[in-house]
């Protein structure tokens, strides 16, 4: 019981960061599933979403500014795909990845310019930023809300992918890009939809994440972005349930490690996990096996 | 060796000698603090690391993002081994002067910096080198992050000084020093690329399966390229430590690797001279030529340009980079090399056409 009591705050924090990583990881895994591209700019989209809330909240009430920022982030994701990835669709895979790195560099520098290099603070959102007590552990209400929001959104997403026309198109494209194109699937709108959905979820994740860790700097998106990507790889890239489970495992482990007093290694742990997974299960927990043909 | 090659070799030797002469003259004429020396020093260091990355990405087709980690290893090895014994108590003030109580000569330490980086690369390469393109990229990026975390760990602070600065190690004063070291290292890489090993690397880049069928040992050659590339990244890390006069693990972030990758891409993936040219351009633009964009008191006539304030330089710079990546995918040199004889031939052709 004593062990449980001391580690409970870390476990709770872990579940909540896990949920936030899950929302980012879906963006990675969907884009990778369709384009075979690590969208390095996704973590920066997450950061931009937070900055949009901060700036719009300075002259708008929160109940308008947060939804507005979420929509604006979706548009940002759409714009990034059109500007940075669409022209490179036929280019080698490495070019698109470099373009993603360049886009990430651009978004970070833009944020640096806008913020003037100062740390901006996320506005406290009433209700979800309030402190509450669970089994004697003090935490913010967002800790409890995050897993619920995550699960609800993922159910919504999975049903979109399963039952709607665009969802079927997405699955077809991720199975076989060229054949889907031949069958009359509009590739460009499918890819745009993927980016819009991924950015929407990242924006929701950012609202939850920064209600907990309020400081926003231009490089703040990098680490959660990489970790969410690792989560996607861990779960088997391209698989949505895999990404979610991977994200929760990483979030919980990371916070328990912090609880043990190994904070320096909480980031490194994620990558150790990544390398172990890649060595022994290269396709992750739920990934499909691919066979290389000459 | 045919006459063209001989002429090329002679021309490049003369060019390099000329470059050294110009730098020597500049150092006599201009004040030490002139921006041009900063650009030349940092540019030559970045040229070395960019070429080492190009050896992997451009010539062997291994997409690795671990360069910052290997630079960190080199920088720390150099710093730890060369801080004078008398200064150790002050540098390692929280760790009772540290456990290393000797100092090596500068060149031995630079060489060891490369060796340490290469050794770690060998170990890291064992599990990750069989991974495919983007998985390899993310795994090497992960390793760089792990190395960075380990070097900040306070339990081994007696060796690495924890998250505190390493300082007071010998540094260079003349721009010629980093130039000479980089030139020698890049020369070695060029020799390697033109050897049978280099041809094997290129075969692996073009088609792994075909290369294996031709009798090239994939695992062996990939490991070799990875280790050699990291060796030179380690040396450039040592040079960077000398340039900055201090070393701290927190500065070797993945952003550094991205910068180097962008240099390689701008110069042209698979072109050594391209990487060299673009690293000088990159450093000059980011440190020097675009400085005026950060100046908030710029006027055109009587109009105050309110956009210009600190940070605008980097925005313009990254837009330019994106434009190059999107519209000019081959970079400055493509996969060709800068050579005098080719330019001469072109000029001759043009003359013949004109006549």
Coordinates of C-alpha atoms in Angstrom, one line a residue:
Chain A
X1 CA 0.0 0.0 0.0
X2 CA 2.9 2.3 0.8
X3 CA 4.4 1.7 -2.6
X4 CA 1.1 2.4 -4.2
X5 CA 0.6 5.6 -2.2
X6 CA 4.0 7.1 -3.1
X7 CA 3.7 6.1 -6.8
X8 CA 0.1 7.0 -7.3
X9 CA 0.7 10.6 -8.4
X10 CA 3.3 9.4 -11.0
X11 CA 0.9 6.7 -12.2
X12 CA -1.9 9.3 -12.6
X13 CA 0.4 11.7 -14.4
X14 CA 1.6 8.8 -16.6
X15 CA -1.9 7.9 -17.6
X16 CA -2.6 11.5 -18.5
X17 CA 0.6 12.1 -20.5
X18 CA 0.0 8.7 -22.1
X19 CA -3.4 10.0 -23.4
X20 CA -1.8 13.2 -24.6
X21 CA 0.9 11.3 -26.5
X22 CA -1.8 9.0 -27.9
X23 CA -3.5 12.0 -29.5
X24 CA -0.3 13.1 -31.1
X25 CA 0.8 9.6 -32.0
X26 CA -2.3 9.1 -34.1
X27 CA -1.2 11.9 -36.4
X28 CA 2.1 10.2 -37.0
X29 CA 0.8 6.8 -37.5
X30 CA -1.9 7.8 -39.9
X31 CA 0.5 9.9 -42.0
X32 CA 3.1 7.1 -42.0
X33 CA 0.5 4.6 -42.9
X34 CA -0.5 6.5 -46.0
X35 CA 2.6 8.4 -47.2
X36 CA 5.4 6.3 -45.5
X37 CA 6.7 9.7 -44.2
X38 CA 7.8 10.6 -40.7
X39 CA 6.1 13.9 -40.3
X40 CA 8.8 15.7 -38.2
X41 CA 6.7 18.9 -38.2
X42 CA 3.9 17.2 -36.3
X43 CA 5.4 18.0 -32.9
X44 CA 5.7 21.6 -34.0
X45 CA 2.1 21.7 -35.1
X46 CA 1.3 20.6 -31.5
X47 CA 3.4 23.6 -30.2
X48 CA 1.7 26.0 -32.7
X49 CA -1.7 24.9 -31.4
X50 CA -0.7 26.0 -27.9
X51 CA 0.6 29.4 -29.1
X52 CA -2.6 30.0 -31.1
X53 CA -4.7 29.4 -27.9
X54 CA -2.4 31.8 -25.9
X55 CA -2.6 34.6 -28.5
X56 CA -6.3 34.3 -29.2
X57 CA -7.1 34.0 -25.5
X58 CA -5.6 37.4 -25.0
X59 CA -8.6 39.1 -26.7
X60 CA -11.2 36.4 -26.9
X61 CA -13.0 34.4 -24.2
X62 CA -11.6 30.9 -23.8
X63 CA -14.7 29.1 -25.0
X64 CA -14.2 30.7 -28.4
X65 CA -10.4 30.8 -28.6
X66 CA -9.8 27.1 -27.8
X67 CA -12.2 25.8 -30.6
X68 CA -10.9 28.5 -32.9
X69 CA -7.3 27.4 -32.3
X70 CA -8.2 23.8 -32.8
X71 CA -9.8 24.6 -36.2
X72 CA -6.8 26.8 -37.1
X73 CA -4.4 24.0 -36.3
X74 CA -6.3 21.7 -38.6
X75 CA -6.0 24.3 -41.4
X76 CA -2.2 24.6 -40.5
X77 CA -1.9 20.8 -41.0
X78 CA -3.7 21.0 -44.3
X79 CA -1.5 23.9 -45.4
X80 CA 1.7 22.1 -44.4
X81 CA 0.8 19.1 -46.5
X82 CA -0.1 21.2 -49.5
X83 CA 3.1 23.3 -49.4
X84 CA 5.7 20.9 -48.1
X85 CA 4.8 17.4 -49.1
X86 CA 2.5 17.5 -52.1
X87 CA 5.1 18.8 -54.5
X88 CA 7.4 15.9 -53.4
X89 CA 4.9 13.1 -53.9
X90 CA 6.9 11.5 -56.7
X91 CA 10.3 12.4 -55.3
X92 CA 12.4 9.8 -53.3
X93 CA 11.2 9.2 -49.7
X94 CA 14.2 10.9 -48.2
X95 CA 13.3 14.2 -49.9
X96 CA 9.9 14.3 -48.2
X97 CA 11.5 13.6 -44.8
X98 CA 14.0 16.4 -45.3
X99 CA 11.2 18.7 -46.3
X100 CA 9.5 17.7 -43.0
X101 CA 12.6 18.6 -41.1
X102 CA 12.8 21.9 -42.9
X103 CA 9.1 22.6 -42.1
X104 CA 9.8 21.8 -38.4
X105 CA 12.8 24.2 -38.5
X106 CA 10.6 26.9 -40.1
X107 CA 7.7 26.5 -37.6
X108 CA 10.2 26.7 -34.7
X109 CA 11.8 29.8 -36.0
X110 CA 8.5 31.4 -36.7
X111 CA 7.4 30.7 -33.2
X112 CA 10.7 32.1 -31.9
X113 CA 10.1 35.3 -33.9
X114 CA 6.5 35.6 -32.7
X115 CA 7.2 35.0 -29.0
X116 CA 10.5 36.9 -29.0
X117 CA 12.1 33.9 -27.4
X118 CA 10.1 34.3 -24.2
X119 CA 8.3 31.5 -22.5
X120 CA 4.6 32.0 -22.9
X121 CA 2.2 30.6 -20.3
X122 CA -0.9 28.7 -21.2
X123 CA -4.1 30.3 -19.8
X124 CA -5.7 28.2 -17.0
X125 CA -8.9 26.7 -18.4
X126 CA -11.7 26.8 -15.8
X127 CA -12.9 23.3 -14.6
X128 CA -10.2 21.2 -16.3
X129 CA -7.2 23.1 -14.7
X130 CA -8.7 23.0 -11.2
X131 CA -6.9 21.0 -8.5
X132 CA -8.6 17.8 -7.2
X133 CA -7.7 15.0 -4.8
X134 CA -7.7 11.3 -5.8
X135 CA -6.9 8.7 -3.0
X136 CA -5.0 11.4 -1.2
X137 CA -2.9 12.5 -4.2
X138 CA -3.3 16.1 -5.4
X139 CA -3.6 16.6 -9.1
X140 CA -5.3 18.7 -11.7
X141 CA -8.7 17.6 -13.1
X142 CA -7.1 17.3 -16.6
X143 CA -5.4 14.2 -15.4
X144 CA -8.7 12.4 -15.0
X145 CA -10.3 14.0 -18.1
X146 CA -7.5 13.2 -20.5
X147 CA -7.9 9.4 -20.7
X148 CA -11.7 9.8 -21.1
X149 CA -11.3 12.4 -23.9
X150 CA -8.7 10.2 -25.5
X151 CA -10.8 7.1 -25.5
X152 CA -13.9 9.0 -26.8
X153 CA -12.0 10.6 -29.6
X154 CA -10.3 7.3 -30.6
X155 CA -13.7 5.6 -30.8
X156 CA -15.0 8.4 -32.9
X157 CA -11.9 8.1 -35.2
X158 CA -12.1 4.3 -35.4
X159 CA -15.7 4.5 -36.5
X160 CA -14.9 7.1 -39.1
X161 CA -12.2 4.9 -40.5
X162 CA -14.5 1.8 -40.4
X163 CA -17.8 3.1 -41.7
X164 CA -17.4 6.3 -43.7
X165 CA -16.5 6.6 -47.3
X166 CA -13.4 8.6 -46.6
X167 CA -12.3 6.1 -43.9
X168 CA -12.6 3.2 -46.4
X169 CA -10.6 5.3 -48.9
X170 CA -7.9 5.9 -46.2
X171 CA -7.6 2.2 -45.6
X172 CA -7.4 1.4 -49.2
X173 CA -4.7 4.0 -49.8
X174 CA -2.6 2.8 -46.9
X175 CA -2.9 -0.8 -48.1
X176 CA -1.8 0.0 -51.7
X177 CA -1.2 3.6 -52.8
X178 CA -1.1 2.9 -56.6
X179 CA -4.0 0.5 -56.8
X180 CA -6.2 2.7 -54.8
X181 CA -5.4 5.5 -57.2
X182 CA -6.3 3.3 -60.2
X183 CA -9.6 2.4 -58.5
X184 CA -10.6 6.1 -58.5
X185 CA -9.8 7.1 -55.0
X186 CA -8.9 10.8 -54.8
X187 CA -5.5 10.5 -53.3
X188 CA -5.1 14.2 -52.6
X189 CA -8.3 14.6 -50.6
X190 CA -7.6 11.4 -48.7
X191 CA -4.1 12.7 -47.7
X192 CA -5.5 16.1 -46.8
X193 CA -8.2 14.5 -44.6
X194 CA -5.4 12.5 -42.9
X195 CA -3.5 15.6 -42.1
X196 CA -6.6 17.5 -40.9
X197 CA -7.6 14.7 -38.6
X198 CA -4.1 14.3 -37.3
X199 CA -3.7 18.0 -36.6
X200 CA -7.1 18.2 -34.9
X201 CA -6.2 15.5 -32.5
X202 CA -2.8 17.0 -31.9
X203 CA -4.5 20.3 -31.1
X204 CA -6.8 18.6 -28.6
X205 CA -3.8 16.9 -27.1
X206 CA -2.0 20.2 -26.8
X207 CA -4.9 21.7 -24.9
X208 CA -4.7 18.9 -22.4
X209 CA -0.9 18.7 -22.3
X210 CA -0.4 22.4 -21.7
X211 CA -3.1 22.6 -19.0
X212 CA -0.7 20.5 -17.1
X213 CA 2.7 21.8 -18.1
X214 CA 1.9 25.5 -18.8
X215 CA 5.2 26.8 -20.2
X216 CA 5.3 27.1 -24.0
X217 CA 8.6 27.6 -25.8
X218 CA 9.3 27.3 -29.6
X219 CA 11.1 23.9 -29.1
X220 CA 8.5 22.5 -26.6
X221 CA 6.9 20.3 -29.3
X222 CA 10.1 18.4 -30.2
X223 CA 10.2 15.9 -27.3
X224 CA 6.5 15.0 -27.0
X225 CA 6.5 14.7 -30.8
X226 CA 9.4 12.3 -30.9
X227 CA 8.0 10.3 -28.0
X228 CA 4.6 10.1 -29.7
X229 CA 6.4 8.8 -32.8
X230 CA 8.2 6.2 -30.7
X231 CA 4.8 5.2 -29.4
X232 CA 3.5 4.8 -32.9
X233 CA 6.5 2.6 -33.8
X234 CA 6.1 0.6 -30.6
X235 CA 2.5 -0.1 -31.4
X236 CA 3.2 -1.0 -35.0
X237 CA 3.2 2.0 -37.3
X238 CA 0.0 2.4 -39.3
X239 CA -2.1 0.8 -36.5
X240 CA -4.3 3.2 -34.5
X241 CA -4.9 0.9 -31.5
X242 CA -1.2 0.1 -31.5
X243 CA -0.3 3.8 -31.3
X244 CA -2.7 4.3 -28.4
X245 CA -1.5 1.4 -26.4
X246 CA 2.2 2.3 -27.1
X247 CA 1.5 5.9 -26.0
X248 CA 0.0 4.8 -22.7
X249 CA 2.9 2.4 -22.0
X250 CA 5.4 5.1 -22.7
X251 CA 3.6 7.8 -20.7
X252 CA 3.3 5.6 -17.7
X253 CA 6.8 4.2 -17.7
X254 CA 8.3 7.6 -18.2
X255 CA 6.5 9.1 -15.2
X256 CA 7.2 6.1 -13.0
X257 CA 10.9 6.5 -13.9
X258 CA 10.6 10.1 -12.8
X259 CA 9.1 8.9 -9.6
X260 CA 12.1 6.7 -8.9
X261 CA 14.3 9.8 -9.1
X262 CA 15.8 9.1 -12.5
X263 CA 14.5 12.2 -14.2
X264 CA 17.6 12.6 -16.4
X265 CA 16.8 9.3 -18.0
X266 CA 13.0 9.7 -18.5
X267 CA 13.5 10.9 -22.1
X268 CA 16.3 8.4 -22.8
X269 CA 14.2 5.5 -21.7
X270 CA 11.8 6.1 -24.5
X271 CA 14.6 5.7 -27.0
X272 CA 15.9 2.6 -25.3
X273 CA 12.5 1.1 -25.6
X274 CA 12.4 2.1 -29.3
X275 CA 15.7 0.4 -30.0
X276 CA 14.7 -2.8 -28.2
X277 CA 11.4 -2.9 -30.1
X278 CA 13.1 -2.3 -33.4
X279 CA 15.6 -5.0 -32.7
X280 CA 13.2 -7.7 -31.6
X281 CA 9.9 -6.7 -33.1
X282 CA 10.7 -4.5 -36.1
X283 CA 7.0 -4.2 -37.0
X284 CA 5.9 -3.3 -33.5
X285 CA 3.0 -4.8 -31.5
X286 CA 0.3 -4.7 -34.2
X287 CA 2.2 -3.8 -37.3
X288 CA 1.8 -5.7 -40.5
X289 CA 4.7 -7.8 -41.7
X290 CA 6.1 -6.6 -45.0
X291 CA 8.2 -8.6 -47.3
X292 CA 10.9 -7.0 -49.5
X293 CA 10.7 -8.0 -53.1
X294 CA 13.4 -7.4 -55.6
Chain B
X1 CA 46.3 8.3 -64.1
X2 CA 45.4 10.3 -67.2
X3 CA 46.5 13.8 -67.8
X4 CA 43.0 15.3 -66.9
X5 CA 43.1 13.7 -63.4
X6 CA 46.7 14.9 -62.9
X7 CA 45.7 18.4 -63.9
X8 CA 42.7 18.3 -61.5
X9 CA 44.8 17.1 -58.6
X10 CA 47.4 19.9 -59.3
X11 CA 44.7 22.5 -59.6
X12 CA 43.0 21.5 -56.3
X13 CA 46.4 21.5 -54.5
X14 CA 47.0 25.0 -55.8
X15 CA 43.5 26.1 -54.9
X16 CA 43.9 24.9 -51.3
X17 CA 47.3 26.4 -51.0
X18 CA 45.9 29.7 -52.3
X19 CA 43.0 29.5 -49.8
X20 CA 45.5 29.1 -46.9
X21 CA 47.5 32.0 -48.2
X22 CA 44.5 34.2 -48.4
X23 CA 43.5 33.3 -44.8
X24 CA 47.0 34.0 -43.6
X25 CA 47.0 37.4 -45.3
X26 CA 43.5 38.2 -44.0
X27 CA 44.6 37.4 -40.4
X28 CA 47.4 39.9 -40.8
X29 CA 45.1 42.6 -42.2
X30 CA 41.8 42.4 -40.3
X31 CA 41.2 42.6 -36.6
X32 CA 40.9 39.3 -34.8
X33 CA 37.3 39.9 -33.9
X34 CA 36.1 40.3 -37.5
X35 CA 33.0 38.3 -38.3
X36 CA 34.7 36.7 -41.3
X37 CA 37.0 34.6 -39.0
X38 CA 34.0 33.3 -37.0
X39 CA 32.4 32.3 -40.2
X40 CA 35.5 30.7 -41.6
X41 CA 36.2 28.8 -38.4
X42 CA 32.7 27.5 -37.8
X43 CA 32.3 26.9 -41.5
X44 CA 35.3 24.7 -41.8
X45 CA 34.2 22.6 -38.7
X46 CA 30.7 22.3 -40.2
X47 CA 32.2 21.3 -43.5
X48 CA 33.9 18.4 -41.9
X49 CA 30.8 17.1 -40.1
X50 CA 28.7 17.7 -43.2
X51 CA 31.1 15.7 -45.4
X52 CA 31.1 12.9 -42.8
X53 CA 27.3 12.9 -42.9
X54 CA 27.4 12.9 -46.6
X55 CA 29.6 9.8 -46.6
X56 CA 26.7 8.0 -44.9
X57 CA 23.6 9.6 -46.4
X58 CA 25.0 10.4 -49.9
X59 CA 27.5 7.7 -50.6
X60 CA 26.3 4.7 -48.6
X61 CA 22.6 5.4 -48.6
X62 CA 22.3 5.0 -44.8
X63 CA 20.0 7.7 -43.5
X64 CA 21.5 8.4 -40.1
X65 CA 20.5 11.2 -37.7
X66 CA 23.1 10.6 -35.0
X67 CA 25.7 13.1 -35.9
X68 CA 25.1 15.4 -33.0
X69 CA 25.6 12.5 -30.6
X70 CA 29.0 11.6 -32.1
X71 CA 30.0 15.2 -32.1
X72 CA 29.1 15.3 -28.4
X73 CA 31.3 12.3 -27.7
X74 CA 34.2 13.9 -29.6
X75 CA 33.8 17.2 -27.8
X76 CA 33.7 15.7 -24.4
X77 CA 36.6 13.3 -25.0
X78 CA 38.7 16.3 -26.1
X79 CA 37.6 18.5 -23.2
X80 CA 38.0 15.8 -20.5
X81 CA 41.5 14.8 -21.7
X82 CA 43.0 18.2 -22.3
X83 CA 42.0 20.4 -19.4
X84 CA 45.3 21.3 -17.7
X85 CA 45.8 19.5 -14.3
X86 CA 46.1 22.8 -12.6
X87 CA 42.7 24.0 -13.8
X88 CA 40.8 20.8 -13.0
X89 CA 40.0 21.8 -9.4
X90 CA 38.2 24.9 -10.7
X91 CA 36.3 23.2 -13.6
X92 CA 35.2 20.1 -11.6
X93 CA 34.4 22.2 -8.5
X94 CA 31.4 20.0 -7.6
X95 CA 33.2 16.7 -8.1
X96 CA 36.5 17.2 -6.1
X97 CA 38.5 17.9 -9.3
X98 CA 37.3 14.9 -11.2
X99 CA 38.9 11.5 -11.6
X100 CA 41.1 12.2 -14.7
X101 CA 44.3 13.7 -13.4
X102 CA 46.4 14.0 -16.5
X103 CA 46.3 16.1 -19.6
X104 CA 47.1 14.9 -23.1
X105 CA 48.7 16.9 -25.9
X106 CA 46.1 18.5 -28.2
X107 CA 46.6 16.4 -31.3
X108 CA 46.5 13.1 -29.4
X109 CA 43.2 14.2 -27.8
X110 CA 41.7 15.2 -31.1
X111 CA 42.6 11.8 -32.5
X112 CA 41.2 10.1 -29.5
X113 CA 38.0 12.1 -29.8
X114 CA 37.5 10.5 -33.2
X115 CA 38.4 7.1 -31.9
X116 CA 36.0 7.2 -29.0
X117 CA 33.2 8.4 -31.3
X118 CA 34.1 5.6 -33.7
X119 CA 34.1 3.0 -31.0
X120 CA 30.6 4.0 -29.8
X121 CA 29.4 4.0 -33.4
X122 CA 30.7 0.5 -33.8
X123 CA 28.7 -0.7 -30.7
X124 CA 25.6 1.2 -31.8
X125 CA 25.9 0.0 -35.3
X126 CA 25.7 -3.7 -34.3
X127 CA 22.0 -3.6 -33.5
X128 CA 20.7 -0.7 -35.6
X129 CA 22.4 -0.9 -39.0
X130 CA 20.2 -3.7 -40.4
X131 CA 17.2 -1.3 -40.0
X132 CA 15.7 0.2 -43.1
X133 CA 15.7 3.9 -44.1
X134 CA 13.5 5.9 -41.7
X135 CA 13.7 3.3 -38.9
X136 CA 17.5 3.7 -39.0
X137 CA 17.1 7.5 -38.9
X138 CA 14.8 7.4 -35.8
X139 CA 17.0 4.8 -34.0
X140 CA 20.2 6.8 -34.5
X141 CA 18.4 10.0 -33.5
X142 CA 17.3 8.1 -30.3
X143 CA 20.9 7.0 -29.6
X144 CA 22.1 10.6 -29.8
X145 CA 19.4 11.5 -27.3
X146 CA 20.5 8.6 -25.0
X147 CA 24.1 9.7 -25.1
X148 CA 23.1 13.2 -24.3
X149 CA 21.1 12.1 -21.3
X150 CA 24.0 9.9 -20.0
X151 CA 26.5 12.8 -20.3
X152 CA 24.2 14.9 -18.1
X153 CA 23.9 12.3 -15.4
X154 CA 25.3 13.5 -12.2
X155 CA 26.5 10.0 -11.0
X156 CA 29.3 10.1 -13.6
X157 CA 29.9 13.8 -13.0
X158 CA 33.5 13.0 -11.9
X159 CA 34.2 12.2 -15.5
X160 CA 31.8 14.4 -17.4
X161 CA 31.2 17.2 -14.9
X162 CA 27.4 16.4 -15.0
X163 CA 25.3 19.1 -16.5
X164 CA 28.0 21.8 -15.8
X165 CA 30.3 23.3 -18.4
X166 CA 33.7 21.9 -19.4
X167 CA 36.1 24.7 -19.9
X168 CA 39.7 25.9 -19.7
X169 CA 40.9 23.4 -22.2
X170 CA 43.4 24.5 -24.9
X171 CA 41.7 26.3 -27.9
X172 CA 43.0 27.4 -31.2
X173 CA 43.6 31.1 -32.0
X174 CA 44.3 31.0 -35.7
X175 CA 41.7 30.2 -38.4
X176 CA 44.3 28.1 -40.1
X177 CA 44.1 25.4 -37.4
X178 CA 40.5 24.2 -38.0
X179 CA 41.0 24.6 -41.8
X180 CA 44.1 22.4 -41.8
X181 CA 42.5 19.7 -39.7
X182 CA 39.3 19.7 -41.7
X183 CA 41.2 19.7 -45.0
X184 CA 43.3 16.7 -44.0
X185 CA 40.2 14.8 -42.8
X186 CA 38.1 15.7 -45.9
X187 CA 41.1 14.6 -48.0
X188 CA 41.1 11.2 -46.3
X189 CA 37.3 10.9 -46.9
X190 CA 37.8 11.7 -50.6
X191 CA 40.5 9.1 -50.9
X192 CA 38.2 6.6 -49.2
X193 CA 35.3 7.3 -51.5
X194 CA 37.5 6.9 -54.6
X195 CA 38.9 3.5 -53.3
X196 CA 37.3 0.1 -53.7
X197 CA 35.5 0.6 -50.4
X198 CA 34.0 3.8 -51.8
X199 CA 32.7 2.0 -54.8
X200 CA 31.3 -0.7 -52.6
X201 CA 29.5 2.0 -50.6
X202 CA 28.0 3.5 -53.7
X203 CA 26.9 0.0 -54.9
X204 CA 25.1 -0.4 -51.6
X205 CA 23.4 3.0 -52.0
X206 CA 22.2 2.2 -55.5
X207 CA 20.8 -1.3 -54.8
X208 CA 21.4 -3.3 -51.7
X209 CA 20.3 -6.6 -53.1
X210 CA 22.3 -6.2 -56.3
X211 CA 25.4 -5.2 -54.2
X212 CA 25.0 -8.3 -52.1
X213 CA 24.7 -10.4 -55.2
X214 CA 28.0 -9.0 -56.5
X215 CA 29.7 -10.3 -53.3
X216 CA 29.8 -7.2 -51.2
X217 CA 29.4 -8.0 -47.5
X218 CA 26.5 -5.6 -46.6
X219 CA 26.9 -5.7 -42.8
X220 CA 30.6 -5.2 -42.9
X221 CA 30.6 -2.3 -45.3
X222 CA 27.7 -0.5 -43.6
X223 CA 29.4 -0.8 -40.3
X224 CA 32.6 0.5 -41.8
X225 CA 30.9 3.5 -43.3
X226 CA 29.1 4.2 -40.1
X227 CA 32.2 3.9 -37.9
X228 CA 34.4 6.1 -40.2
X229 CA 31.7 8.7 -40.5
X230 CA 31.4 8.9 -36.8
X231 CA 35.2 9.1 -36.4
X232 CA 35.2 12.3 -38.4
X233 CA 32.1 13.6 -36.6
X234 CA 34.0 13.1 -33.4
X235 CA 37.0 15.0 -34.6
X236 CA 34.7 17.9 -35.7
X237 CA 33.1 17.7 -32.3
X238 CA 36.6 18.3 -30.8
X239 CA 37.1 21.2 -33.1
X240 CA 33.7 22.6 -32.2
X241 CA 34.7 22.4 -28.5
X242 CA 37.8 24.4 -29.3
X243 CA 35.9 26.9 -31.3
X244 CA 33.3 27.5 -28.6
X245 CA 35.8 27.3 -25.7
X246 CA 33.2 25.5 -23.6
X247 CA 31.3 22.2 -23.9
X248 CA 27.9 21.4 -22.5
X249 CA 25.9 18.3 -23.4
X250 CA 22.6 20.2 -23.7
X251 CA 23.7 22.1 -26.8
X252 CA 24.1 18.9 -28.9
X253 CA 20.4 18.6 -29.5
X254 CA 18.7 16.9 -32.5
X255 CA 18.3 20.4 -33.9
X256 CA 22.1 20.4 -34.5
X257 CA 21.8 17.2 -36.6
X258 CA 19.0 18.7 -38.6
X259 CA 21.1 21.8 -39.4
X260 CA 23.9 19.5 -40.6
X261 CA 21.4 17.5 -42.7
X262 CA 20.1 20.7 -44.2
X263 CA 23.7 21.7 -45.1
X264 CA 24.2 18.4 -46.8
X265 CA 20.9 18.7 -48.7
X266 CA 21.6 22.3 -49.8
X267 CA 25.1 21.3 -51.0
X268 CA 23.8 18.3 -52.8
X269 CA 23.5 14.8 -51.5
X270 CA 26.5 12.9 -52.7
X271 CA 28.8 15.8 -53.4
X272 CA 31.8 16.5 -51.2
X273 CA 32.5 20.0 -52.6
X274 CA 28.8 20.8 -52.4
X275 CA 28.8 20.1 -48.7
X276 CA 31.9 22.2 -48.2
X277 CA 30.5 25.2 -50.2
X278 CA 27.1 25.0 -48.5
X279 CA 28.4 24.8 -45.0
X280 CA 30.3 28.1 -45.5
X281 CA 27.2 29.6 -47.1
X282 CA 25.0 28.3 -44.3
X283 CA 27.2 29.6 -41.5
X284 CA 27.7 32.9 -43.3
X285 CA 24.0 33.4 -43.8
X286 CA 22.9 32.4 -40.4
X287 CA 25.7 34.2 -38.5
X288 CA 26.6 37.2 -40.6
X289 CA 24.9 38.2 -43.9
X290 CA 21.3 38.2 -42.6
X291 CA 22.2 40.0 -39.4
X292 CA 20.6 43.2 -40.6
X293 CA 17.2 41.5 -40.5
X294 CA 17.4 41.4 -36.7
X295 CA 18.0 45.1 -36.5
X296 CA 14.8 46.7 -35.3
X297 CA 15.8 50.3 -36.3
X298 CA 15.9 49.8 -40.0
X299 CA 14.3 52.5 -42.2
X300 CA 13.6 52.6 -45.9
X301 CA 13.3 56.3 -46.5
X302 CA 11.1 57.3 -43.6
X303 CA 9.2 54.1 -43.3
X304 CA 10.0 52.1 -40.2
X305 CA 10.2 48.4 -41.0
X306 CA 8.5 47.1 -38.0
X307 CA 8.8 43.5 -39.1
X308 CA 12.5 43.5 -38.5
X309 CA 13.3 42.4 -35.0
X310 CA 15.4 39.7 -33.4
X311 CA 14.4 36.4 -34.8
X312 CA 13.3 37.6 -38.2
X313 CA 16.6 36.6 -39.7
X314 CA 16.0 32.9 -38.8
X315 CA 12.5 33.0 -40.3
X316 CA 13.8 34.4 -43.6
X317 CA 16.6 31.8 -43.5
X318 CA 14.3 28.9 -42.9
X319 CA 12.0 30.1 -45.7
X320 CA 15.0 30.1 -48.0
X321 CA 15.9 26.6 -46.9
X322 CA 12.4 25.4 -47.6
X323 CA 12.4 27.0 -51.0
X324 CA 15.7 25.1 -51.8
X325 CA 14.4 21.8 -50.5
X326 CA 11.1 22.1 -52.5
X327 CA 12.2 23.8 -55.7
X328 CA 15.8 23.0 -56.1
X329 CA 16.0 19.5 -54.8
X330 CA 19.4 18.7 -56.2
X331 CA 21.1 21.4 -54.1
X332 CA 24.0 23.5 -55.3
X333 CA 26.1 20.8 -56.8
X334 CA 23.7 17.9 -57.3
X335 CA 25.8 14.7 -57.1
X336 CA 28.6 16.3 -59.1
X337 CA 31.9 17.6 -57.9
X338 CA 33.5 21.0 -58.5
X339 CA 36.4 20.5 -60.8
X340 CA 38.5 22.8 -62.8
X341 CA 38.9 20.6 -65.9
X342 CA 35.2 20.3 -66.3
X343 CA 34.8 24.0 -66.2
X344 CA 37.6 24.3 -68.7
X345 CA 35.9 21.9 -71.0
X346 CA 32.7 23.7 -70.8
X347 CA 34.4 27.0 -71.6
X348 CA 36.2 25.4 -74.6
X349 CA 32.9 24.0 -75.9
X350 CA 31.3 27.4 -75.5
X351 CA 34.2 29.0 -77.4
X352 CA 33.8 26.4 -80.2
X353 CA 30.1 27.1 -80.4
X354 CA 30.6 30.8 -80.6
X355 CA 33.1 30.4 -83.4

